[in-house]
Short mmCIF file of C-alpha atoms in Angstrom, two decimals:
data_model
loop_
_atom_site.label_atom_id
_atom_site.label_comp_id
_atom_site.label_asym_id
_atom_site.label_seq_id
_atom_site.Cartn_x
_atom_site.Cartn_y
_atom_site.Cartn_z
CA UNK P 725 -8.47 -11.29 25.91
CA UNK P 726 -6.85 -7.98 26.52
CA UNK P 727 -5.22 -5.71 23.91
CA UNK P 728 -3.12 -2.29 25.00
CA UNK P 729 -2.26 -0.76 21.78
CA UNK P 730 -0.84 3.13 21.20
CA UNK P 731 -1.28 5.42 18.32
CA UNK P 732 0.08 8.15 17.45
CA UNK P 733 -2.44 11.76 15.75
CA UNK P 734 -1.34 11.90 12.70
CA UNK P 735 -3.23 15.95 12.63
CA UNK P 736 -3.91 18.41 15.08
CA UNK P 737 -6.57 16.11 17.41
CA UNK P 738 -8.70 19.28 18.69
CA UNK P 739 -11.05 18.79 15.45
CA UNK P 740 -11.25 14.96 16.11
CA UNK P 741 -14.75 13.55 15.92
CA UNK P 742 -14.95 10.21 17.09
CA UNK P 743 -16.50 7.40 14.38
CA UNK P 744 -15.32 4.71 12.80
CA UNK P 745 -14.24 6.42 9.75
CA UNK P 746 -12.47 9.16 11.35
CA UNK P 747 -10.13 6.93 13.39
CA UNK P 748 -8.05 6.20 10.21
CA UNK P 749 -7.48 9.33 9.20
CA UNK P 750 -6.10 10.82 12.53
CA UNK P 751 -4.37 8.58 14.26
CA UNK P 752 -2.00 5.47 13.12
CA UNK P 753 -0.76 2.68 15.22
CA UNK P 754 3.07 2.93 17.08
CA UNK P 755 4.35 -0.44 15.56
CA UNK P 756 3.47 0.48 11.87
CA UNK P 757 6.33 1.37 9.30
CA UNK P 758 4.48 4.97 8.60
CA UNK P 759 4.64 5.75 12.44
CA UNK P 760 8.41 7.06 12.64
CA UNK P 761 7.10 9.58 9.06
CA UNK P 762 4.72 10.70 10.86
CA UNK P 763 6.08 11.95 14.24
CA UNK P 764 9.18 13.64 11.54
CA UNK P 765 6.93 15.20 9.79
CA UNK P 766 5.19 16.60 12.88
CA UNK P 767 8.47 17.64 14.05
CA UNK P 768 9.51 19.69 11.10
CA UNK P 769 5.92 21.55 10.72
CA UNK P 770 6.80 22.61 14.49
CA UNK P 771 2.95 21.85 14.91
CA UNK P 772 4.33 21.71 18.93
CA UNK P 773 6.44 19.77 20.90
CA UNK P 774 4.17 17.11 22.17
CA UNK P 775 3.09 13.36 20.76
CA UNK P 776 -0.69 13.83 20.81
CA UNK P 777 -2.18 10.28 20.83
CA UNK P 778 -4.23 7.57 22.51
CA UNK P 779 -3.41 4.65 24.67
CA UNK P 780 -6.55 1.97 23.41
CA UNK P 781 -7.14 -0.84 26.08
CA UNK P 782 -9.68 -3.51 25.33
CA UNK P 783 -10.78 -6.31 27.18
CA UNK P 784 -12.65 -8.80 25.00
CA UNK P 785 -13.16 -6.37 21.79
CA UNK P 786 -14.51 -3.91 24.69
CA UNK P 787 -12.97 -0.84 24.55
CA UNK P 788 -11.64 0.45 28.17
CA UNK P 789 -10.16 3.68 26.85
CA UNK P 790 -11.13 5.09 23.22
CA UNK P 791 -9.47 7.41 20.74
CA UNK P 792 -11.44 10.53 22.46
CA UNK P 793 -9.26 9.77 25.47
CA UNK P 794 -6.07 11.67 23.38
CA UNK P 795 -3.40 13.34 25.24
CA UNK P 796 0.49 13.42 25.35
CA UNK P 797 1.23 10.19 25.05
CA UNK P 798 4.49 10.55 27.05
CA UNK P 799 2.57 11.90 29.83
CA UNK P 800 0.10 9.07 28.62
CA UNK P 801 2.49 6.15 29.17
CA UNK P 802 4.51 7.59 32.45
CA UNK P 803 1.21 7.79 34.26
CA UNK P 804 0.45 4.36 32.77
CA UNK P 805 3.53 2.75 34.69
CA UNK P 806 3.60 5.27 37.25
CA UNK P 807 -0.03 3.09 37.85
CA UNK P 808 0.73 0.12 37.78
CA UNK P 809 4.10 0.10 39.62
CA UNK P 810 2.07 1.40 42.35
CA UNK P 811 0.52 -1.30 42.19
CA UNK P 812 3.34 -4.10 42.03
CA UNK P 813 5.18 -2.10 44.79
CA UNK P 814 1.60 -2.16 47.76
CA UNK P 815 -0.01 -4.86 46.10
CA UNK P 816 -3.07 -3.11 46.53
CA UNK P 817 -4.02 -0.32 44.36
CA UNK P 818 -2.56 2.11 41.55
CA UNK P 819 -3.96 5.33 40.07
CA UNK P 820 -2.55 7.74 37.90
CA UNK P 821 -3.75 12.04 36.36
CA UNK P 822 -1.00 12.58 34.34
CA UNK P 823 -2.47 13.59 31.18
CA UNK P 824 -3.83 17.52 29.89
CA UNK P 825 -7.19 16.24 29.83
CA UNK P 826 -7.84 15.37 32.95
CA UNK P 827 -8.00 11.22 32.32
CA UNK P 828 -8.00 9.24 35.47
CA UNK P 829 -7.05 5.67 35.29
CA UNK P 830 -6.23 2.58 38.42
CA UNK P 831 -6.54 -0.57 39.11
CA UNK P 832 -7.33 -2.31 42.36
CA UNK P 833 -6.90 -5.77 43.23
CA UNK P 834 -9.94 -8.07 43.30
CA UNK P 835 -10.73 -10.10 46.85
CA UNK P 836 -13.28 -12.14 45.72
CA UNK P 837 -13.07 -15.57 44.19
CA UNK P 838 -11.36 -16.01 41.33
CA UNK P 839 -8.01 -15.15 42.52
CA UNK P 840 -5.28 -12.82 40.55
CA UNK P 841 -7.79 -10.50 39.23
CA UNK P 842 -7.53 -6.76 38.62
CA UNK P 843 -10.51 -3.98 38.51
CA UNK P 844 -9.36 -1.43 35.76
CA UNK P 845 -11.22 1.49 36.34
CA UNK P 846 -11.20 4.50 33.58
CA UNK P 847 -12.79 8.53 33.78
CA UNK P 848 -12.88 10.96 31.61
CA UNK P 849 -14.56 13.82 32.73
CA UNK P 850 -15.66 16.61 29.88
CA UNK P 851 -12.08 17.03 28.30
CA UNK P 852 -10.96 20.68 27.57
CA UNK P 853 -8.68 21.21 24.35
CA UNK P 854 -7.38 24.78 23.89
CA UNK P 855 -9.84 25.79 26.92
CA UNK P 856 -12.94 24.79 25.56
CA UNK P 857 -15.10 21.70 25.90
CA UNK P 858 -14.12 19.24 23.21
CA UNK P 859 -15.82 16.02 24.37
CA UNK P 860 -19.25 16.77 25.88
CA UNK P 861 -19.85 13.75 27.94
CA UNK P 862 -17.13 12.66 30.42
CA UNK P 863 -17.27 9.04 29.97
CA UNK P 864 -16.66 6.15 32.89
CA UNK P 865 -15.49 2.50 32.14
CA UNK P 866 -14.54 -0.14 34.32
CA UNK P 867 -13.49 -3.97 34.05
CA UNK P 868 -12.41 -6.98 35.36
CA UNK P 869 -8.96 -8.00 33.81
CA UNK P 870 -6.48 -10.80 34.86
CA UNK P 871 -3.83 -9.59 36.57
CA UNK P 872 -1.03 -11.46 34.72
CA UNK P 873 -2.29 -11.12 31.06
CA UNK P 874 -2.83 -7.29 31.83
CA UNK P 875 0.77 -7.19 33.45
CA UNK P 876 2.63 -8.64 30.52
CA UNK P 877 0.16 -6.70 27.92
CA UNK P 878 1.61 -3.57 29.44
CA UNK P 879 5.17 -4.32 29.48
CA UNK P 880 4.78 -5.56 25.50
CA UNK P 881 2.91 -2.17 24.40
CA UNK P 882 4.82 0.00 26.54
CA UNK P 883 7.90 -1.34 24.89
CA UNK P 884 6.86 -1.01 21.69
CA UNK P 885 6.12 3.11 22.55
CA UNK P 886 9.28 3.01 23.71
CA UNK P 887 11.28 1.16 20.77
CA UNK P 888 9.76 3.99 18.77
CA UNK P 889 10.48 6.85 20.51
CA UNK P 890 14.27 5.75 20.78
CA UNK P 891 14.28 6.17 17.16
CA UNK P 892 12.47 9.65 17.38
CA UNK P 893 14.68 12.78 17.86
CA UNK P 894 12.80 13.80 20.54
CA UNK P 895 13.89 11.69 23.60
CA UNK P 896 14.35 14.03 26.43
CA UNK P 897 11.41 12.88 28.19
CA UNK P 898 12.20 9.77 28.26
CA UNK P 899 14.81 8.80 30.52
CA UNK P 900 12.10 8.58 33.39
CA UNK P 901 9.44 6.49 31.34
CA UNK P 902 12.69 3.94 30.59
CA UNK P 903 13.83 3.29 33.98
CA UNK P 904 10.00 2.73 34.71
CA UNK P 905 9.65 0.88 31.85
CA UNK P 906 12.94 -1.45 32.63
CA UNK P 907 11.66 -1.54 36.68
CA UNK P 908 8.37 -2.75 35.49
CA UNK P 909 9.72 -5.44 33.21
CA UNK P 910 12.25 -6.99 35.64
CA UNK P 911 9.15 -7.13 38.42
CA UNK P 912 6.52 -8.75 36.40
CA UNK P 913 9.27 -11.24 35.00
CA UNK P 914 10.00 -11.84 38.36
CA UNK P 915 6.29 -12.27 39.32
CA UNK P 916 5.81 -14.75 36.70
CA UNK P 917 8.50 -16.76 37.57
CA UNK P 918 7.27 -16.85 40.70
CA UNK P 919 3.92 -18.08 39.62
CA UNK P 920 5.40 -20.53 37.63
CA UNK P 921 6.86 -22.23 40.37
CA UNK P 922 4.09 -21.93 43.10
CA UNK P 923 2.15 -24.27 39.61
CA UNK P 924 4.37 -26.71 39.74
CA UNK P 925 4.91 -27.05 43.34
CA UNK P 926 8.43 -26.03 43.45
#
């Protein structure tokens, strides 16, 4: 089972320690009611002008990326799609950098039996926030997903980011993420349907 699920630093992240107590207090999820409170309230202590966050991908309760893996999450999510339309367009392959911290994230499809597989592969070398080392291990994941679940898992979490941000004030990054966004929707519907059909034999 694969989860994608964004949240937004609810502090300045450069002090975040990663444990299981500290995730609560710094960060909160996109879809919860606080979320919209908590990106105003960032906005009028002028703390800066970027949505520090995480992008959290599991794969069977297996964490992919973790909470150390904080950046911009519009950079976050525009590299995210930037990925995996890469992929959807070749059919092949999709990578993405675009973060501060140097995260590098693809996928790559799988050849070998069973079909309609993806490898996600994720890096983190050591992270630099406010140019010096923050994280002292750079950190390497990687995973075999299915293609379709992680597809759709995408689309659903990237639209919730986005259904948030529309009610945020500041939107003027986001005309490129939402004609990604829309782009990536209408091929993996169209994917599916596809799939669909080859089932059933149409």
């Amino acid at each position: 089972m694969i989860e994608i699920s964004t949240y937004i630093g609810r502090k300045d992240l450069n002090s975040y320690e990663e444990t299981k107590e500290s995730v609560d207090a710094f960060f909160i999820p996109v879809t919860s009611e606080e979320a919209l409170d908590v990106i105003n309230s960032i906005s009028s202590r002028n703390m800066d002008r970027y949505l520090h966050g995480s992008i959290i991908i599991e794969v069977d309760q297996r964490k992919l990326t973790t909470f150390s893996d904080w950046d911009d999450l519009d950079l976050l999510w525009t590299g995210l799609l930037t990925m995996v339309l890469e992929y959807m367009q070749n059919g092949e392959y999709g990578a993405t950098q675009l973060s501060m911290n140097g995260l590098e994230w693809s996928i790559k499809k799988v050849r070998a039996k069973p079909k309609n597989l993806i490898l996600f592969h994720s890096k983190r070398p050591n992270a630099f926030f406010d140019e010096k080392i923050s994280t002292p291990d750079s950190n390497e994941n990687k995973a075999t997903l299915g293609e379709m679940e992680f597809l759709r898992k995408v689309v659903s979490s990237a639209g919730d980011f986005l259904s948030l941000r529309e009610k945020d004030t500041r939107t003027q990054k986001l005309v490129s993420f939402k004609g990604m966004y829309m782009e990536l929707k209408q091929l993996v519907s169209e994917k599916l349907t596809c799939s669909k059909h080859f089932l059933r034999g149409d």
